[in-house]
mmCIF file of C-alpha atoms and ligand atoms in Angstrom:
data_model
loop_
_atom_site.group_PDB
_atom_site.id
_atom_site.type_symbol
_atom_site.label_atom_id
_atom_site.label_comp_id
_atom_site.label_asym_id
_atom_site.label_seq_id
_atom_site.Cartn_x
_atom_site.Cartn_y
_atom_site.Cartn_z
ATOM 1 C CA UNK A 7 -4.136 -0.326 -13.051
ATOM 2 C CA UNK A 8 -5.337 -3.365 -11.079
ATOM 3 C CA UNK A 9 -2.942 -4.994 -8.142
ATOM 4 C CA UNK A 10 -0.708 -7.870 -8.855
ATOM 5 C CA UNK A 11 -1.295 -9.711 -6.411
ATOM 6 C CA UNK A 12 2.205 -12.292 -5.532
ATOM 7 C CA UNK A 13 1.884 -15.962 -4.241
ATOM 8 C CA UNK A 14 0.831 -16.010 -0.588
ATOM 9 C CA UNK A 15 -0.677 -19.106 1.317
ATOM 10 C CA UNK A 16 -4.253 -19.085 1.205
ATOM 11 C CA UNK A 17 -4.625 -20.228 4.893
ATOM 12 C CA UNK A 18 -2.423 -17.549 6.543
ATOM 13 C CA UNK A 19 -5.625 -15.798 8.333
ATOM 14 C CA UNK A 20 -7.877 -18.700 7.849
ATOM 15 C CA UNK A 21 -10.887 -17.749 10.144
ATOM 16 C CA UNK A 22 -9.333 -14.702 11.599
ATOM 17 C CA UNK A 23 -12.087 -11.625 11.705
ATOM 18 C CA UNK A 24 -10.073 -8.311 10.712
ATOM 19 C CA UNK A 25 -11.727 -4.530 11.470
ATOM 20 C CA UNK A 26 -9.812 -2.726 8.924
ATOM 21 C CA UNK A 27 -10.545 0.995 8.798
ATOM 22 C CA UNK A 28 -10.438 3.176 5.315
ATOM 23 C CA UNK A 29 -10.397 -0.294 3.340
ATOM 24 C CA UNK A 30 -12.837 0.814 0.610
ATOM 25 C CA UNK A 31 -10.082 2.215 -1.221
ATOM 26 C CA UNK A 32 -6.282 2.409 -1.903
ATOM 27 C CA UNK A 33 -3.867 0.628 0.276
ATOM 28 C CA UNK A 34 -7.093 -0.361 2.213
ATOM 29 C CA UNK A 35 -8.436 -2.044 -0.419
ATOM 30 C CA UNK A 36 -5.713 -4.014 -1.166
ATOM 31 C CA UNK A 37 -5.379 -5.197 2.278
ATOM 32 C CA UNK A 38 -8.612 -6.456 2.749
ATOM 33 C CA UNK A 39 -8.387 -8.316 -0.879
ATOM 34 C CA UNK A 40 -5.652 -9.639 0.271
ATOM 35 C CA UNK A 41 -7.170 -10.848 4.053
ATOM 36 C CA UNK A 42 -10.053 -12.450 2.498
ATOM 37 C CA UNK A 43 -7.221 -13.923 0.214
ATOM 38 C CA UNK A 44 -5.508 -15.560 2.692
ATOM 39 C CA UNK A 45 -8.655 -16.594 4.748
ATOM 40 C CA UNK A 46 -9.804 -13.711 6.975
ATOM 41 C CA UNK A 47 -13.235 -12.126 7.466
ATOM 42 C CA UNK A 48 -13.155 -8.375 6.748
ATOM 43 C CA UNK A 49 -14.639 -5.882 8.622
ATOM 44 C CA UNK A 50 -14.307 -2.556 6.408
ATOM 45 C CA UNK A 51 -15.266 0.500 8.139
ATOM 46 C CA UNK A 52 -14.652 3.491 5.871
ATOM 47 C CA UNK A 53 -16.796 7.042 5.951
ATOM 48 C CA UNK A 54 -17.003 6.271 2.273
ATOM 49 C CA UNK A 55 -20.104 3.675 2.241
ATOM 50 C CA UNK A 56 -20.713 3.204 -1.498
ATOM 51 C CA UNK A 57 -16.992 2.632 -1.864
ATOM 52 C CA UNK A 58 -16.436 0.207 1.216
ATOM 53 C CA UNK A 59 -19.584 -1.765 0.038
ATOM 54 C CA UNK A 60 -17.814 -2.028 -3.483
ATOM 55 C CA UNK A 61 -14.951 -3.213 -1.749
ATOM 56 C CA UNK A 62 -16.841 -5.813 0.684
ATOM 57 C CA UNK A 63 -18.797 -7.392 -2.389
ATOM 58 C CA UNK A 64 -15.308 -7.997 -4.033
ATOM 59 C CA UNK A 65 -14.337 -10.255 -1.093
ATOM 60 C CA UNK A 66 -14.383 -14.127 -1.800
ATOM 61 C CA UNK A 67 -15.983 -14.751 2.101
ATOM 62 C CA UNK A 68 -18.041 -13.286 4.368
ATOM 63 C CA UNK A 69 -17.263 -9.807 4.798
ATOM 64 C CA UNK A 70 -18.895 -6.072 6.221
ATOM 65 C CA UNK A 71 -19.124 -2.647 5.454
ATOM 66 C CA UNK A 72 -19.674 -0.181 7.798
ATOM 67 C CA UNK A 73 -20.182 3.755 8.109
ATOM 68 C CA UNK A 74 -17.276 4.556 10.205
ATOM 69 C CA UNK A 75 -15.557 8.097 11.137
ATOM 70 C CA UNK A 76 -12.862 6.916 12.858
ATOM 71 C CA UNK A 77 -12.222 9.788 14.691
ATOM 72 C CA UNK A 78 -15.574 9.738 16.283
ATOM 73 C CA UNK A 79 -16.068 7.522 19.052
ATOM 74 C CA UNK A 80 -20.119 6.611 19.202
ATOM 75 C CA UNK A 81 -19.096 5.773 15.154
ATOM 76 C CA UNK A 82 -16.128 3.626 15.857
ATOM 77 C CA UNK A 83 -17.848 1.989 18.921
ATOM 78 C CA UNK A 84 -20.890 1.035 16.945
ATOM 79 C CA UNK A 85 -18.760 -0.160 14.006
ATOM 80 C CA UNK A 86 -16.453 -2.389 16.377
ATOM 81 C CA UNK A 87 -20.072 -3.641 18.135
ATOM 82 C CA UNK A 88 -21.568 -4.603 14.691
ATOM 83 C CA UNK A 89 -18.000 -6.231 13.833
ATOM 84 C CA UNK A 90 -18.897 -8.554 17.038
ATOM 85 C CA UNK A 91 -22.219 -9.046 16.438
ATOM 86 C CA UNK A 92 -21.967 -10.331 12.981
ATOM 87 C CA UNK A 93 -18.640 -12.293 13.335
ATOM 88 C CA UNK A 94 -18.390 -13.241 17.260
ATOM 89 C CA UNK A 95 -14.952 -12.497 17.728
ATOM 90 C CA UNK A 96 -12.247 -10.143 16.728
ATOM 91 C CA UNK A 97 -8.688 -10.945 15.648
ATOM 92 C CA UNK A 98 -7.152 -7.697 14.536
ATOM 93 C CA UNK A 99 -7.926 -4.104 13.953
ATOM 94 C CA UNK A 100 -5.451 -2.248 11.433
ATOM 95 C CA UNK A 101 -5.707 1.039 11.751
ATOM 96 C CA UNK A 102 -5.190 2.091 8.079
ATOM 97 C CA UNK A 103 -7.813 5.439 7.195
ATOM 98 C CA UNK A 104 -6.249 8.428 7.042
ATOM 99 C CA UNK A 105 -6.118 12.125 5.274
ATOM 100 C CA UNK A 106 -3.047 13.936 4.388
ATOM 101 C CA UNK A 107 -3.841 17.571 3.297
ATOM 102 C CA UNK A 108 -2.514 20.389 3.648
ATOM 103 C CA UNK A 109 1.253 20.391 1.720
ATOM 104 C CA UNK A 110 2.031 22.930 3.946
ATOM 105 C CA UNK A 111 4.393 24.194 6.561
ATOM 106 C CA UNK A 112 3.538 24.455 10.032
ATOM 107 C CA UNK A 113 2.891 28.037 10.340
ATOM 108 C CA UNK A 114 0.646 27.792 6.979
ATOM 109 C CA UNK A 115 -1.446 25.016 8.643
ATOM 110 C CA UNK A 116 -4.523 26.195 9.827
ATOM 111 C CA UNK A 117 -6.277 25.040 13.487
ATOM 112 C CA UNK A 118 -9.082 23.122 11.678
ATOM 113 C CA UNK A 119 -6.759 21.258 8.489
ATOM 114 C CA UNK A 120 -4.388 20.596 12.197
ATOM 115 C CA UNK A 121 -7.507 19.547 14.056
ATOM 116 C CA UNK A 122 -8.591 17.217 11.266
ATOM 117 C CA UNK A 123 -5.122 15.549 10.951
ATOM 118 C CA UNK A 124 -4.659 13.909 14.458
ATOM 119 C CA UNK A 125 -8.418 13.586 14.881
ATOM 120 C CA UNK A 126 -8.494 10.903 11.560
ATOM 121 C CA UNK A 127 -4.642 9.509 12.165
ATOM 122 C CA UNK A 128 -4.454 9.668 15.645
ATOM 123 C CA UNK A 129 -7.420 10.051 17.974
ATOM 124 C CA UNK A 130 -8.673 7.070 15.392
ATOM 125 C CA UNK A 131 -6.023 4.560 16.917
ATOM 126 C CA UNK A 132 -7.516 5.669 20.638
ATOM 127 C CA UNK A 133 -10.598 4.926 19.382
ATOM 128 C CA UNK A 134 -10.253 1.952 17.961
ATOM 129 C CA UNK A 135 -8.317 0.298 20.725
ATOM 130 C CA UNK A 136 -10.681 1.725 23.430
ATOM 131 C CA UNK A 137 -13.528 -0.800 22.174
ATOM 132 C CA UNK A 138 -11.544 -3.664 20.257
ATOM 133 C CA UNK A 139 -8.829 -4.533 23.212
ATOM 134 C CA UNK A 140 -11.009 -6.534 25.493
ATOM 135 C CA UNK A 141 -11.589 -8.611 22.179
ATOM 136 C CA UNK A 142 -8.126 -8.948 21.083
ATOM 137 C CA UNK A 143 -6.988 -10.534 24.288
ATOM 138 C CA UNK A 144 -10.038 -12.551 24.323
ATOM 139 C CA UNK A 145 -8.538 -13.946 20.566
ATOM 140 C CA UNK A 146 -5.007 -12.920 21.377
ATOM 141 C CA UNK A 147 -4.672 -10.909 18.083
ATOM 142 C CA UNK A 148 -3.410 -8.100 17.219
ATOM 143 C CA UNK A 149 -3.461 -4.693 16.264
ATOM 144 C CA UNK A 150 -1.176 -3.159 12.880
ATOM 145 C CA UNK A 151 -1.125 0.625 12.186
ATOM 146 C CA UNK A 152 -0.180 1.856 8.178
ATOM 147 C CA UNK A 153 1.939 4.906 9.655
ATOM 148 C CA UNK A 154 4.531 6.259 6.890
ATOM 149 C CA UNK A 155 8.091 6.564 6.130
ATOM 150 C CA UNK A 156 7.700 10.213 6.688
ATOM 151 C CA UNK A 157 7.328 9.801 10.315
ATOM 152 C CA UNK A 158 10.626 8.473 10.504
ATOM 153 C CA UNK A 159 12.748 10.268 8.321
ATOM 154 C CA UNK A 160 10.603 13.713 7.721
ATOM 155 C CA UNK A 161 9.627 15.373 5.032
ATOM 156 C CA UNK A 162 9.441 19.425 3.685
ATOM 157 C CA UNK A 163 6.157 20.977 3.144
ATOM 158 C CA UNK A 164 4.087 18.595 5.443
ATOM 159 C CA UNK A 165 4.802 19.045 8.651
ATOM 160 C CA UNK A 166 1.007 18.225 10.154
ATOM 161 C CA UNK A 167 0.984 15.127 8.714
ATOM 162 C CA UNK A 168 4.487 13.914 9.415
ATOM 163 C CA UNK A 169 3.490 14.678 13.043
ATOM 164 C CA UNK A 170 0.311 12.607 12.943
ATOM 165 C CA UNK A 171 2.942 9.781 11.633
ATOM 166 C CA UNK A 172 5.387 10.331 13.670
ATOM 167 C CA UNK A 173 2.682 9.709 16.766
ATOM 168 C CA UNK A 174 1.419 6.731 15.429
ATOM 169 C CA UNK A 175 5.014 5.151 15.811
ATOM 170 C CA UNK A 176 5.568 6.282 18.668
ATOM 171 C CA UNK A 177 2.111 4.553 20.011
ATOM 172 C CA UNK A 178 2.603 1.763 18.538
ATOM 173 C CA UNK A 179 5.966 1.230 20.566
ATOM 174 C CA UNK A 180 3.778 1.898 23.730
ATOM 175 C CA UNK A 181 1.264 0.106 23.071
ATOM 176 C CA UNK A 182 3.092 -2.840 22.220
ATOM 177 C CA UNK A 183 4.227 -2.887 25.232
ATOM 178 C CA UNK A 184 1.337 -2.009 27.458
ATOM 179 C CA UNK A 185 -0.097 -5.155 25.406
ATOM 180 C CA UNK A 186 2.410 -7.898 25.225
ATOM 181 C CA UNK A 187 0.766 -9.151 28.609
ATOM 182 C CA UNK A 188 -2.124 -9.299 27.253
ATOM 183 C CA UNK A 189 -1.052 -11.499 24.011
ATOM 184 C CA UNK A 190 -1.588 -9.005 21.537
ATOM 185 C CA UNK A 191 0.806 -7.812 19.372
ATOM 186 C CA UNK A 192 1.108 -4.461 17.819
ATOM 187 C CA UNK A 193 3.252 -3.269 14.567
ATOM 188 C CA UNK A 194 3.154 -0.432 12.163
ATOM 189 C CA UNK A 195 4.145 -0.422 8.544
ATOM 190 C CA UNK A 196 5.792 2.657 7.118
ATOM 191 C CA UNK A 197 5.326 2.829 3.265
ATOM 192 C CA UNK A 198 7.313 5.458 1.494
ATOM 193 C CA UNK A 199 4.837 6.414 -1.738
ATOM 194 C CA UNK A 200 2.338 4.192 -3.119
ATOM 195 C CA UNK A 201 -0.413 4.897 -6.078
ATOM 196 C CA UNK A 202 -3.432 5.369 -4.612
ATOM 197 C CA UNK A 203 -5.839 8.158 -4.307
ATOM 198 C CA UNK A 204 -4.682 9.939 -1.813
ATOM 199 C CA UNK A 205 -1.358 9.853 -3.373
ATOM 200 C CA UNK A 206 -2.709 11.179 -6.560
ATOM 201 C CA UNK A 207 -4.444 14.081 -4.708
ATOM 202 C CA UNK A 208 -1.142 15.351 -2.671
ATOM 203 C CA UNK A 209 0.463 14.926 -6.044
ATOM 204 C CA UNK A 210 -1.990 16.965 -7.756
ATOM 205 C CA UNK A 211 -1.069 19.861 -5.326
ATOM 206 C CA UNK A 212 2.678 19.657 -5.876
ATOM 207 C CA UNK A 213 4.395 22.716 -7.476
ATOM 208 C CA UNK A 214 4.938 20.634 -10.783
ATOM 209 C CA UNK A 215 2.710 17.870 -10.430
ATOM 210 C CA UNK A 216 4.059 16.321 -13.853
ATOM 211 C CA UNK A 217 7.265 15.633 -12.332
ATOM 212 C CA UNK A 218 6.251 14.321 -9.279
ATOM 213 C CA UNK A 219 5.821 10.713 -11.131
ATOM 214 C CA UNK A 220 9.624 10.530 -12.142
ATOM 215 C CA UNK A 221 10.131 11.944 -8.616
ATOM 216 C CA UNK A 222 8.407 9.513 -7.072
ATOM 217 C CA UNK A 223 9.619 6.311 -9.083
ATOM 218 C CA UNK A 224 13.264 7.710 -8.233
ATOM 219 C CA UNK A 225 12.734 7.897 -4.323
ATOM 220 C CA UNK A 226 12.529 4.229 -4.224
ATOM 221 C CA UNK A 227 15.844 2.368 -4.938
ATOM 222 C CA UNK A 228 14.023 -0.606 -5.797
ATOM 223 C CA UNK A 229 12.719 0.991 -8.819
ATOM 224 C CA UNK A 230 9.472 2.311 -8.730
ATOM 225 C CA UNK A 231 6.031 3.750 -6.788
ATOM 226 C CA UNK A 232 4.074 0.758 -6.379
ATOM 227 C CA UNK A 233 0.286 0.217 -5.757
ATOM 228 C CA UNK A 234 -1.159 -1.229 -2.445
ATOM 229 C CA UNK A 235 -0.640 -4.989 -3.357
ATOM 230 C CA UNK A 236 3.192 -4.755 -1.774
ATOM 231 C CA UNK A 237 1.698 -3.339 1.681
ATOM 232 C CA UNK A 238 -0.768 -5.741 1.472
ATOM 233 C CA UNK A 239 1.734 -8.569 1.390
ATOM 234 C CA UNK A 240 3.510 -7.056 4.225
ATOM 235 C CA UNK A 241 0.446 -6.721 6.511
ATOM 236 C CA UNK A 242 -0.750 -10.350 6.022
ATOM 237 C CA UNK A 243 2.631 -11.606 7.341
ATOM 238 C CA UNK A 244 1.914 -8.842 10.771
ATOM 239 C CA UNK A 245 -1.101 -10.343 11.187
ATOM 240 C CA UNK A 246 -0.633 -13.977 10.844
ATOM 241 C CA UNK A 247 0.787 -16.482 12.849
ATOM 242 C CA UNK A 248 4.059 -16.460 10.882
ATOM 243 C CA UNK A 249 4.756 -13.116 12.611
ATOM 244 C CA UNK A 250 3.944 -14.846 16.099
ATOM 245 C CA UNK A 251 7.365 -13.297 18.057
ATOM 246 C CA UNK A 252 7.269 -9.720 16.442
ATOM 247 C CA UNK A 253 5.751 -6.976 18.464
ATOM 248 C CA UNK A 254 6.835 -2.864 18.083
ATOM 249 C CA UNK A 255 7.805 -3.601 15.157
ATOM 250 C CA UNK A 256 7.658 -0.329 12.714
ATOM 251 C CA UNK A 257 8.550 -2.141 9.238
ATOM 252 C CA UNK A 258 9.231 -0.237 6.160
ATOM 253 C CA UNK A 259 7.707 -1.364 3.097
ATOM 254 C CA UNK A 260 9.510 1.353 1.094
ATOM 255 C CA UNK A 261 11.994 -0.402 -1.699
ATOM 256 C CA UNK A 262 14.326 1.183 0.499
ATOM 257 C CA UNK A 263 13.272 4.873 0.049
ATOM 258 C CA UNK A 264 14.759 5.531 3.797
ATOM 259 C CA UNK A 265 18.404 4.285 2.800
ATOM 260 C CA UNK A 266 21.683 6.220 2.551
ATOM 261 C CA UNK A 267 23.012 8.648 -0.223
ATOM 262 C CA UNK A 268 22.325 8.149 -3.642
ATOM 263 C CA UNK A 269 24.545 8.671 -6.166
HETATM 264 N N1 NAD B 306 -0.457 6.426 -0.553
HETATM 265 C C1 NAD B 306 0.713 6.686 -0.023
HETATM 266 O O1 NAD B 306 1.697 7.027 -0.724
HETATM 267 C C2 NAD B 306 0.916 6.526 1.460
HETATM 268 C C3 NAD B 306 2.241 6.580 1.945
HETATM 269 C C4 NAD B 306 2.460 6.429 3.305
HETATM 270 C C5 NAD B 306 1.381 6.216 4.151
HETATM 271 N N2 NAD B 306 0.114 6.174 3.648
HETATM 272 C C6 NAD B 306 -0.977 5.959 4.595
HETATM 273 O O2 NAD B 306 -1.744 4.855 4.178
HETATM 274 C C7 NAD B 306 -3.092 5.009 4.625
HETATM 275 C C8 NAD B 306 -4.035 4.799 3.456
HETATM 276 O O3 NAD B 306 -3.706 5.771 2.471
HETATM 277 P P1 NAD B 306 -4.236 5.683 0.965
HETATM 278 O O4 NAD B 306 -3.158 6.255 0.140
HETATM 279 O O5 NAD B 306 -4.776 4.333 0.651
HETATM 280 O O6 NAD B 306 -5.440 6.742 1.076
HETATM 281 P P2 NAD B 306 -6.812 6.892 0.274
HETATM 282 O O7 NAD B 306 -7.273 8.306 0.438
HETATM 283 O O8 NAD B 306 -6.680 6.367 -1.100
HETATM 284 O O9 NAD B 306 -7.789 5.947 1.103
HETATM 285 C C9 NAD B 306 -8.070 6.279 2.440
HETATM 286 C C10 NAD B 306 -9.365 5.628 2.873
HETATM 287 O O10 NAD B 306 -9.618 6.069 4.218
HETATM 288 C C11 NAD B 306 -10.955 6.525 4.297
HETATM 289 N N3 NAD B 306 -11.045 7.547 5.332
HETATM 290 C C12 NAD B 306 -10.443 8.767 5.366
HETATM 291 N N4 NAD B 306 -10.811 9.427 6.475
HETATM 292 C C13 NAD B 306 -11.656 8.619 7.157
HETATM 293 C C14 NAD B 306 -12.378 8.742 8.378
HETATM 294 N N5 NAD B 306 -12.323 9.855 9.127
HETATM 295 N N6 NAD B 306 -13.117 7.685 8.791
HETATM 296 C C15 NAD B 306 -13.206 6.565 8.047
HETATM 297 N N7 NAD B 306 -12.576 6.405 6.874
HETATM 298 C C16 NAD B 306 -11.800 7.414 6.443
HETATM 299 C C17 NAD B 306 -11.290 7.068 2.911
HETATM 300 O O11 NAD B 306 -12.691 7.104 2.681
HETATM 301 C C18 NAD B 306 -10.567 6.060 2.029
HETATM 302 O O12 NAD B 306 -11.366 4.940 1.744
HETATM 303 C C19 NAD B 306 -3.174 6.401 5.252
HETATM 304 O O13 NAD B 306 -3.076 6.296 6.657
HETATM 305 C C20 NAD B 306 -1.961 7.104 4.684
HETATM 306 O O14 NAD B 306 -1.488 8.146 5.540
HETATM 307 C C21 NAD B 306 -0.142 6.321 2.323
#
């Protein structure tokens, strides 16, 4: 299925330079197709090369790909560097790459799946705003971080994960304020489920992975699991100027998956 994209002013990030991380595929992707959309320069930094090159040579403008672990600082730092070096400036990084695995309880976690988890969701984020902050004052930008519902409301079976999510809210709450002297902004958006890869692998692991579409189509009031183009949407507001006054912001972009009982 291909994104359906809706209306958005082309000019929105006109000239803005965006590091996005884990934008050669899923709600990545969509993101930075919808950046160079609305104007930006994208700055993909994925692990996945092939894929992130893919993505970069679907980009109407200028664009990069870069081989990026985020959770490796001499990888992030050189991929941030190159970002400056080929662009001159840096408007936003949106912290977006991340792993899910295991479906598991705590105590059936093991060190390294643990390890890998905050290393790729979390430590990424330190990373990222270790080497990109000096820049982001210098263009008073901003930073947004794809966190997910299930930091905020929980969920059974994943508990490693939902605590990797649950930290990046609560950094980006701190660090919007350690920042808002400093002009730049920081927000997090919380989907619930969308179709993407990842998605499709965590539902390939479910106890009845045939019912897990119905499932997932049911847990969102507003109808159905959509693909990345709604998140997409949602981010290019964050990071524009139309989204000037909102800081610590932790927005879900759900169809109301975290609301009340259902009948
Ligand atoms: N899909 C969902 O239902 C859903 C729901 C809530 C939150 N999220 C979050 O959205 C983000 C994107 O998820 P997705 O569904 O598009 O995932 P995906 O697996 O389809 O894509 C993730 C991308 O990140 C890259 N990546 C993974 N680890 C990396 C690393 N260490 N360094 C650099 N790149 C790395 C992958 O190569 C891939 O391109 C994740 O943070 C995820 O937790 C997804």
């Amino acid at each position: 299925m291909t994104n359906q994209f809706s209306t958005l002013p082309g000019q929105l990030l006109a000239g803005k330079v965006i590091f996005l991380t884990g934008g050669a595929q899923g709600i990545g992707r969509a993101c930075a197709l919808a950046y160079a959309a609305a104007g930006a320069h994208v700055s993909i930094a994925d692990r996945n090369l092939a894929a992130a090159e893919e993505t970069a040579a679907a980009l109407p403008r200028k664009s990069l790909a870069a081989l990026c672990d985020v959770g490796d600082r001499a990888s992030v730092e050189a991929a941030i560097h190159r970002t400056i070096a080929v662009f001159g400036r840096l408007d936003a990084v949106h912290n977006n790459a991340g792993i899910s695995s295991p479906s598991s309880p705590l105590h059936q976690t093991s060190e390294e799946e643990w390890d890998a988890l905050f290393q790729t969701n979390v430590k990424s984020i330190f990373w990222t705003t270790r080497f990109a902050v000096a820049h982001l004052a210098a263009a008073r930008g901003c930073i947004l971080n794809t966190a997910s519902l299930v930091g905020v409301i929980g969920q059974s079976q994943h508990a490693a994960y939902v605590g990797t999510k649950g930290a990046m809210i609560s950094l980006t709450k701190a660090m919007a304020l350690d920042y808002a002297s400093l002009h730049i902004r920081v927000n997090a958006i919380c989907p619930a489920g969308v179709w993407t890869p990842l998605l499709r692998e965590w539902a390939s692991q479910q106890q009845n992975p045939a019912e897990i579409e119905s499932y997932l189509d049911r847990i969102h009031p507003l109808g159905k699991c959509p693909e990345g183009d709604v998140i997409a949407d949602a981010a290019v507001f964050l990071l524009s100027d139309m989204a000037r006054f909102i800081t610590g912001c932790i927005l879900p972009v759900s169809g109301g998956a975290e609301l009340g009982y259902r009948a």
